[in-house]
Short mmCIF file of C-alpha atoms in Angstrom, two decimals:
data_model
loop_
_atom_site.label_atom_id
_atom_site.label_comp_id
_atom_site.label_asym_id
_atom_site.label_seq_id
_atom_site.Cartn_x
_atom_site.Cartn_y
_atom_site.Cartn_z
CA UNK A 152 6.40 10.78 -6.56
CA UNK A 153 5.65 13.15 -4.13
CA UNK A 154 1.71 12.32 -2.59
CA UNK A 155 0.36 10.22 -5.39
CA UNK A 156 2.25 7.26 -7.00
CA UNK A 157 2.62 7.02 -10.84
CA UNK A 158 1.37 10.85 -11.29
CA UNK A 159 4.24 12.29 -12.99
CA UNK A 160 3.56 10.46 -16.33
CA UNK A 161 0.84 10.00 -18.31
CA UNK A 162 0.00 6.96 -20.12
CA UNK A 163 1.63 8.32 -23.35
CA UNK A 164 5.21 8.07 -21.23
CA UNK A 165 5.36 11.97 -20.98
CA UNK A 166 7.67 13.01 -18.16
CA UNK A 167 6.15 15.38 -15.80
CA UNK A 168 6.03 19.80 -15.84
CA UNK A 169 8.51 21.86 -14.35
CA UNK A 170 5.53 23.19 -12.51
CA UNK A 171 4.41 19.79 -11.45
CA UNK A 172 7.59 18.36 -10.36
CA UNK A 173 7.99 22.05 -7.81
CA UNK A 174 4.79 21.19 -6.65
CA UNK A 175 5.80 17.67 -5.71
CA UNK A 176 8.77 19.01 -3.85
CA UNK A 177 6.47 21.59 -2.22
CA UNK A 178 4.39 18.71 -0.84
CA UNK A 179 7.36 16.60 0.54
CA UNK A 180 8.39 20.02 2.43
CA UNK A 181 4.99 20.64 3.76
CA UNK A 182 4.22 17.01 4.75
CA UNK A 183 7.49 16.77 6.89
CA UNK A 184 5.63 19.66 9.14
CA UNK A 185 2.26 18.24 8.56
CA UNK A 186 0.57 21.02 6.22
CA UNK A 187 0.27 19.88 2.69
CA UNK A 188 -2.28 22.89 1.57
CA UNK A 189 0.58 25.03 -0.11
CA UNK A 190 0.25 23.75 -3.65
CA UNK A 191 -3.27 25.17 -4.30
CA UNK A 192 -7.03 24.41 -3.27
CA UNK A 193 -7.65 21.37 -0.42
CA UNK A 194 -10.93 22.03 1.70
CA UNK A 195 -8.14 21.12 4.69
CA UNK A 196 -5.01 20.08 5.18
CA UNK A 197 -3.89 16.63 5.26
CA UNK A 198 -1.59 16.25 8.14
CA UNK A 199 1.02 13.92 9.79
CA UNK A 200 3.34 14.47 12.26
CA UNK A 201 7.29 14.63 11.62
CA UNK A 202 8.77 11.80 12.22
CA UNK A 203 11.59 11.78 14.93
CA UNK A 204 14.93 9.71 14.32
CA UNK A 205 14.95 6.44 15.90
CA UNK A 206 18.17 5.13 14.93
CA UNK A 207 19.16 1.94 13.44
CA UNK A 208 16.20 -0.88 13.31
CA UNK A 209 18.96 -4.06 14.22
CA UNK A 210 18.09 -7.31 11.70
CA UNK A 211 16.79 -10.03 14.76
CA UNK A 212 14.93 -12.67 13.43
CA UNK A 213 13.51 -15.02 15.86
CA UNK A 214 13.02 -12.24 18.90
CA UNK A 215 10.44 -10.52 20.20
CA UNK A 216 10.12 -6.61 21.43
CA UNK A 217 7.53 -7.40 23.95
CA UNK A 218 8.16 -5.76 27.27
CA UNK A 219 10.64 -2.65 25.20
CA UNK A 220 9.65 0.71 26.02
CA UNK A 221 8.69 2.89 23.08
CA UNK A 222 7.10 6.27 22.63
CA UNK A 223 3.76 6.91 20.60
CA UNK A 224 4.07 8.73 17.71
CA UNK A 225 6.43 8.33 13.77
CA UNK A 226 9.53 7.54 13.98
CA UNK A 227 12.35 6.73 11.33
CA UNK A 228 14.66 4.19 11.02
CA UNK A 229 17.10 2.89 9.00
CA UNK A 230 18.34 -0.93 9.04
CA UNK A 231 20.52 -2.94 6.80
CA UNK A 232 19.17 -5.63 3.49
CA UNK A 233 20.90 -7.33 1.24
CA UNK A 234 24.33 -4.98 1.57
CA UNK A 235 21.93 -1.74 0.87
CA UNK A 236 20.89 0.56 3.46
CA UNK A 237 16.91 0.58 3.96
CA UNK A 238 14.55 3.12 5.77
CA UNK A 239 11.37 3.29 7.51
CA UNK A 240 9.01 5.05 9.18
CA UNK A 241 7.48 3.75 11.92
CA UNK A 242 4.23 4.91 13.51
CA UNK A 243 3.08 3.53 17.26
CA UNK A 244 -0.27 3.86 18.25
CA UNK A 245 -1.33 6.44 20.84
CA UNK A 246 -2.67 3.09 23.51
CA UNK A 247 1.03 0.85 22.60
CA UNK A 248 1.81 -0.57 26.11
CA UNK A 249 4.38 -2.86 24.75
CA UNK A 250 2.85 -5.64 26.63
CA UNK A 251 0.04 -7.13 24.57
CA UNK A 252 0.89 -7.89 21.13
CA UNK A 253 -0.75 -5.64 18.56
CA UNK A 254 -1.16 -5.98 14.76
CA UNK A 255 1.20 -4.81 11.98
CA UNK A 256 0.54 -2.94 8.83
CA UNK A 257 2.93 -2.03 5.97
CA UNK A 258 1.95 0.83 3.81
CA UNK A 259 3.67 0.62 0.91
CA UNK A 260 4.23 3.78 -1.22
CA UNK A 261 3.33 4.44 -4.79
CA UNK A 262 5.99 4.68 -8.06
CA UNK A 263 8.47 7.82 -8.10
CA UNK A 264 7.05 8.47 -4.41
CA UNK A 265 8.53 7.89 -0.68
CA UNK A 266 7.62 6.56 2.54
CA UNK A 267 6.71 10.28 3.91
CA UNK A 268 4.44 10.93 1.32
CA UNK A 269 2.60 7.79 1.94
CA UNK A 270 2.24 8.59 5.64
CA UNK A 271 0.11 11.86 4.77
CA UNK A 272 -1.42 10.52 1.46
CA UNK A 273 -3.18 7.79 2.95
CA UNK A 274 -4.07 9.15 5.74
CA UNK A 275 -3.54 5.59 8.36
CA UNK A 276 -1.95 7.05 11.70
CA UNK A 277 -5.83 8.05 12.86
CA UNK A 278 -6.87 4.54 11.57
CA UNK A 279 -3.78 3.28 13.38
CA UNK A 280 -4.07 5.27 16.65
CA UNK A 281 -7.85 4.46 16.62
CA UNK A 282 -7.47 0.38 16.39
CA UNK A 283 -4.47 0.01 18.14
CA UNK A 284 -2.03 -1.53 15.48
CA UNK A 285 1.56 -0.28 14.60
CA UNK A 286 1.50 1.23 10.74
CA UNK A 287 5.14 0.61 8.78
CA UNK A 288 6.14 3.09 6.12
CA UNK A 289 9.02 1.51 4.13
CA UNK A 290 10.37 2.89 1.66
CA UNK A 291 11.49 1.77 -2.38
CA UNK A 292 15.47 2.04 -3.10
CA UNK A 293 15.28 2.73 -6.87
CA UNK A 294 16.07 6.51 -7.30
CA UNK A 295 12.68 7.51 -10.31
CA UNK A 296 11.63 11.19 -10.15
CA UNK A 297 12.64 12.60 -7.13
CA UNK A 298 11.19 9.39 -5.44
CA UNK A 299 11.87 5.73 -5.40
CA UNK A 300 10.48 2.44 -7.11
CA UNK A 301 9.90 -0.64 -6.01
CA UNK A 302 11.76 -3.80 -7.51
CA UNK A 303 8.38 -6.32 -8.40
CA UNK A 304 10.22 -9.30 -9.67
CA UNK A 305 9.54 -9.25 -13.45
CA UNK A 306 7.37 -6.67 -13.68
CA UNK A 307 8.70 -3.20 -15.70
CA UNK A 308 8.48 0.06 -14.46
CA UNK A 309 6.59 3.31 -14.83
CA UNK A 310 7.59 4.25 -18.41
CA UNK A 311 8.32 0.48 -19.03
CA UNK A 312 11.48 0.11 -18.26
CA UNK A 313 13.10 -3.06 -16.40
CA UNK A 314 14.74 -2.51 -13.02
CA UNK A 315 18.26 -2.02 -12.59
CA UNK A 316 19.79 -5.46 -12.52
CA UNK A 317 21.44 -4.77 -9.40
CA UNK A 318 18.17 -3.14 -7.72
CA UNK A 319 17.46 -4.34 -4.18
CA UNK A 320 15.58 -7.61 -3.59
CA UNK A 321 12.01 -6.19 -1.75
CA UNK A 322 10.71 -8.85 -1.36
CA UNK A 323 13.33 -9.58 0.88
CA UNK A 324 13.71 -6.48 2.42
CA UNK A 325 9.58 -6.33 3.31
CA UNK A 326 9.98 -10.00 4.83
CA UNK A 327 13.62 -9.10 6.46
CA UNK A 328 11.62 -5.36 7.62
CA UNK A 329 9.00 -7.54 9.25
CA UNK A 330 11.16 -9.60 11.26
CA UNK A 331 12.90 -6.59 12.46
CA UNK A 332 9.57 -5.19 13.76
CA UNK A 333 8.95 -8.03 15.43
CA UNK A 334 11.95 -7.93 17.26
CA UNK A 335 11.40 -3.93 18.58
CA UNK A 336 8.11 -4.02 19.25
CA UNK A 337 5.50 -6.38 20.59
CA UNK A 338 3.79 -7.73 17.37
CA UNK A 339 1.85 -10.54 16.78
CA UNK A 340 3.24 -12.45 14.43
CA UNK A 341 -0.24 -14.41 12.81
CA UNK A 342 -1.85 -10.46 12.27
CA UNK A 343 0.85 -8.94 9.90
CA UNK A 344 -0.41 -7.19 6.96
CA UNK A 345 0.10 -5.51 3.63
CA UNK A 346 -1.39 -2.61 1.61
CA UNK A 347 -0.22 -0.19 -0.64
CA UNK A 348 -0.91 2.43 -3.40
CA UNK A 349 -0.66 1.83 -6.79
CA UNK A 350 2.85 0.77 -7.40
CA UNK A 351 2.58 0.26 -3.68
CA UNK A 352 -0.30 -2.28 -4.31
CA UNK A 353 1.21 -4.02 -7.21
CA UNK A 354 4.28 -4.92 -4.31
CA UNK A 355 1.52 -5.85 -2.06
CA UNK A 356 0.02 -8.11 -4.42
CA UNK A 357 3.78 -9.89 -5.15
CA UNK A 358 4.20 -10.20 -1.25
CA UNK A 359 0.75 -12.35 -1.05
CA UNK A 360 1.84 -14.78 -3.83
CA UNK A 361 6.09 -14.55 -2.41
CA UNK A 362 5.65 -14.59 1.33
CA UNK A 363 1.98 -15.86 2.02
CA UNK A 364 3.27 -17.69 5.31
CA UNK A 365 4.40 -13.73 6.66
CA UNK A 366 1.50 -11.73 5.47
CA UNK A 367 -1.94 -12.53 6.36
CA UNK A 368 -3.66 -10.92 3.61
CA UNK A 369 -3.28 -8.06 1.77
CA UNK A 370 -5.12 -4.69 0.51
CA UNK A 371 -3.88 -3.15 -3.24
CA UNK A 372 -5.06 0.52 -3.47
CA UNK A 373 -5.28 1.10 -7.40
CA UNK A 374 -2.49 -1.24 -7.74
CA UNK A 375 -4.45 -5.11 -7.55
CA UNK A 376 -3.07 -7.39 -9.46
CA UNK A 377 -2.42 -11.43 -9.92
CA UNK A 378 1.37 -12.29 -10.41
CA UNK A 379 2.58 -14.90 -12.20
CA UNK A 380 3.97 -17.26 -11.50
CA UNK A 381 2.05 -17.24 -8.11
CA UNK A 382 3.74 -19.83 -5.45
CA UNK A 383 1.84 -18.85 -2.74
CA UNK A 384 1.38 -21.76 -0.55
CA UNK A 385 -2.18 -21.10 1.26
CA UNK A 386 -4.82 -19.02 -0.10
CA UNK A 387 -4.77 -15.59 0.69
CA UNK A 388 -7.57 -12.94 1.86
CA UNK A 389 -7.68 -9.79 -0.53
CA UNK A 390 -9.48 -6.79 -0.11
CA UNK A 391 -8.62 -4.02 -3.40
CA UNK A 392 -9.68 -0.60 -3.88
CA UNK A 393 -10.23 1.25 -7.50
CA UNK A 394 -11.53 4.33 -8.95
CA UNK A 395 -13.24 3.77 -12.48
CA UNK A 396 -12.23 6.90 -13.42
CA UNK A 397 -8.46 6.39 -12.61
CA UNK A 398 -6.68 7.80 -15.85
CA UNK A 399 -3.25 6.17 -14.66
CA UNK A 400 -3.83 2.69 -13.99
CA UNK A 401 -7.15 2.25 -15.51
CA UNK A 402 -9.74 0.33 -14.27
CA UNK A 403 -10.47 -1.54 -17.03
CA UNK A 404 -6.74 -2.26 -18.17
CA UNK A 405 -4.75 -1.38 -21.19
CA UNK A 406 -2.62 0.60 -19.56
CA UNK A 407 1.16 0.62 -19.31
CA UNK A 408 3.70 -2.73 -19.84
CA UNK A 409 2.82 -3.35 -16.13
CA UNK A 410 -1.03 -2.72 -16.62
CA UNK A 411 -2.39 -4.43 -19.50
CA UNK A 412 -5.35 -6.32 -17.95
CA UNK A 413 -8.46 -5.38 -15.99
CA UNK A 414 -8.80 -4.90 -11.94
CA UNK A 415 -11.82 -7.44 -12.27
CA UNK A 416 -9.77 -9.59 -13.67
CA UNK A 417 -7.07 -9.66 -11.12
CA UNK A 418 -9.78 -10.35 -8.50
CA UNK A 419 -11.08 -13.12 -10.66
CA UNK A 420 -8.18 -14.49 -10.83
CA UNK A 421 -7.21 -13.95 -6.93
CA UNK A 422 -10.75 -15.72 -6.72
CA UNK A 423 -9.58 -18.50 -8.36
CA UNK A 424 -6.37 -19.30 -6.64
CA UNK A 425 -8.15 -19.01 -3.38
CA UNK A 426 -10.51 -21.63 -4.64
CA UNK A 427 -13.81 -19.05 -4.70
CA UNK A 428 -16.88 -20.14 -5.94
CA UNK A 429 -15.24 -17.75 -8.78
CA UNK A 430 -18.67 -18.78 -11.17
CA UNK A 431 -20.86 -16.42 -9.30
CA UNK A 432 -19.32 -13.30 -7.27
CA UNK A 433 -22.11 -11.16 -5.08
CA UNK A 434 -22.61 -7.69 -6.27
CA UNK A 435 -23.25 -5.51 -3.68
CA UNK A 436 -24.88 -2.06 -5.14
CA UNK A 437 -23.93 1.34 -2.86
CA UNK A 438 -23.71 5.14 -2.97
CA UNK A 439 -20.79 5.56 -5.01
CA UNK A 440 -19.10 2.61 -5.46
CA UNK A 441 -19.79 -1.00 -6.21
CA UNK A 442 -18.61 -3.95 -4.32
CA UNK A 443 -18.40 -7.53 -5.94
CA UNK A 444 -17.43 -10.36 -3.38
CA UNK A 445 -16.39 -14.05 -3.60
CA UNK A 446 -17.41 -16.28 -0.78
CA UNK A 447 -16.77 -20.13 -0.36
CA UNK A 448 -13.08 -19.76 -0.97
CA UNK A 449 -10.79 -22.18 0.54
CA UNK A 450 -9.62 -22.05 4.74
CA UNK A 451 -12.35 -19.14 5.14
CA UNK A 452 -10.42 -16.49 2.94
CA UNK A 453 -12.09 -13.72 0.69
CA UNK A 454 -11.70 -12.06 -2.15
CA UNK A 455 -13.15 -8.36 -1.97
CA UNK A 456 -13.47 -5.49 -4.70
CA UNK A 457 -14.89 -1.95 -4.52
CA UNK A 458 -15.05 -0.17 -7.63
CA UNK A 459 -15.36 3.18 -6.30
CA UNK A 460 -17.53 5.34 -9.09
CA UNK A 461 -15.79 8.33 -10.89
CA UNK A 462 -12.81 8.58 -8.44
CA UNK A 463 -9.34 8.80 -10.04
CA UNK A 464 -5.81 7.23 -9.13
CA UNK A 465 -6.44 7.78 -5.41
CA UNK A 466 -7.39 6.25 -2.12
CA UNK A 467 -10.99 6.28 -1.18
CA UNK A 468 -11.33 8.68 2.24
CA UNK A 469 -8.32 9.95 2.41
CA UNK A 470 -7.08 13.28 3.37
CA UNK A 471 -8.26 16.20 1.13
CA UNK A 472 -5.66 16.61 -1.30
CA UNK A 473 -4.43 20.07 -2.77
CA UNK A 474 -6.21 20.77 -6.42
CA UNK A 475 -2.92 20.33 -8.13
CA UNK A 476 -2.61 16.94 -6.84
CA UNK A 477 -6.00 16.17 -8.27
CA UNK A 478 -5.95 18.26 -11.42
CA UNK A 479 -3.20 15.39 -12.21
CA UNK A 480 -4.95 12.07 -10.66
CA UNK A 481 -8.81 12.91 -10.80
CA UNK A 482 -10.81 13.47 -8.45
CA UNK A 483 -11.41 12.17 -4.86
CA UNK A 484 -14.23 10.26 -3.72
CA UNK A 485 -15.44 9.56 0.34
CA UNK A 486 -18.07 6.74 -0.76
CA UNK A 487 -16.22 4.50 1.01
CA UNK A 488 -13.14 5.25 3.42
CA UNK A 489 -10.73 2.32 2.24
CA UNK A 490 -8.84 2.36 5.60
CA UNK A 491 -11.41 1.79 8.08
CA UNK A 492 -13.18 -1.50 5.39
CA UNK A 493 -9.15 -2.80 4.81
CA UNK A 494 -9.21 -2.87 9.12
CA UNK A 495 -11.98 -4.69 9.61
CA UNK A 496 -11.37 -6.96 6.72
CA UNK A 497 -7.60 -7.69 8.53
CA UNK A 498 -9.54 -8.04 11.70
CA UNK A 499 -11.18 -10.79 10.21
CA UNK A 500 -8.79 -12.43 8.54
CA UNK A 501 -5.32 -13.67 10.50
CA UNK A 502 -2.47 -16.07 9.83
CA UNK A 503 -4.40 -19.62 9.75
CA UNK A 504 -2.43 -21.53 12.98
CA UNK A 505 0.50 -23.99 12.38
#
């Protein structure tokens, strides 16, 4: 969907306005030249720069970009998975010399959204430019709503609906995507990470349990939850984001085929395939939001929560969104700014070595 995922229905299955679906449009416009205030209200605009063409993104696994010249800034890409053509955006940090390898984030988009939407919605080329890692926009292949789906392995859709049987592997293509990256640009390969929103999140939290040995841990944005079957073969480090007052995937379950149980319960259950002492999780009281942590979990990894209070399907300190966008989702919150705690709990947390 156009700057939130899994806005354009309602929990009843209801497709989305006339009105709504221009204003989604609108958004995609405006965020292409970085002003995505059009669509009524927004105390400022949430901006990110067009992204320039880049070309083709060559499939190289086993090679390594360090010493390749490349330009600050977004650019796109497209590249080649599983006989389907794939795109990206690509955003280099402002200090990228190419020379010392730097962290890498993908930032997954939500249901019936894209890749350009996600850029502006969450808000990460300031986080990115700031810390120094490269940010990765992919983007889904499964046309939903004048935006794209992703393909979680037995898991329906928005609406409830199963993929297309002949939908694009993405697991395969995130993996596939991160070799790629590897190969253009100087990244190290034991600090590669995952987050996501929503829809986005729920295909972050299938890459931690399908490709644990790629992605060092992972970061769900109202989208946490526990596959199963899980063959992840280390634990893995989780940090999730929720608003209690999200109306789309709600925080306390019962939502959609895809969303029937809680987000505490997905982190218990993260807690206890990382071997936490699950028993008793630390509750950790602030202004706005509540965070409940599991420590002692196996190889150092943690499990982290923050229930962020009366904030709807959206991601804590992000850009201001327009009041149409919020009318739909609920309302915003800046208790905690999700990008700079999912940082430092990446920072903390790489690829164990061997």
């Amino acid at each position: 969907m156009g700057l939130r995922d899994e806005h354009t229905r309602r929990l009843s299955g209801q497709r989305m306005s006339g009105r709504w679906c221009g204003c989604i449009q609108a958004l995609a416009v405006l965020a292409a030249v970085g002003l995505v205030a059009a669509c009524g209200g927004g105390n400022h605009s949430a901006a990110a720069p067009a992204a320039g063409a880049a070309g083709t993104l060559a499939a190289a696994p086993g090679g390594s970009g360090c010493g390749q010249p490349a330009t600050a800034g977004s650019v796109t890409y497209t590249l080649q998975s599983g006989g389907h053509t794939r795109e990206v955006i690509v955003h280099v940090p402002a200090n990228y010399s190419g020379k010392t390898k730097v962290p890498l984030v993908l930032n997954l988009h939500g249901s019936e959204s894209t890749a350009q939407a996600q850029e502006v919605f969450s808000g990460m080329d300031a986080t990115s430019d700031a810390s120094g890692f490269i940010v990765a926009y992919p983007q889904a292949l499964i046309p939903a709503a004048g935006g794209y789906d992703w393909n979680i392995p037995g898991v329906p859709m928005l609406g409830g609906q199963n993929p297309p049987a002949n939908a694009a592997n993405d697991v395969t293509f995130l993996t596939g995507l991160v070799r790629s990256l590897e190969a253009r640009y100087c990244v190290s390969t034991s600090r590669v990470y995952a987050t996501g929103m929503s829809g986005g999140g729920r295909m972050a939290s299938q890459l931690a349990c399908d490709a644990s040995q790629t992605f060092a841990a992972v970061a769900p944005v109202a989208g946490l939850r526990f596959p199963g079957p899980c063959p992840a073969v280390r634990p893995v480090p989780v940090i999730a984001f929720h608003g209690t007052a999200d109306a789309v995937d709600p925080f306390e379950g019962n939502g959609q085929a895809y969303w029937t149980y809680s987000v505490p319960q997905a982190a218990q259950r993260w807690a206890a395939k990382d071997a936490c002492q699950a028993a008793s999780p630390r509750a950790v009281h602030g202004n706005g939001y509540l965070l409940t942590e599991y420590d002692g979990c196996a190889a150092n990894t943690a499990v982290e929560l923050y229930a962020v209070g009366d904030e709807g399907h959206e991601w804590p300190g992000g850009p201001t969104m327009p009041s149409a966008i919020t009318k739909e989702l609920g309302p915003q919150s800046d208790a905690v700014n999700a990008n700079a705690l999912m940082w430092a709990f990446f920072e903390a947390h790489p690829l164990p070595a061997g």
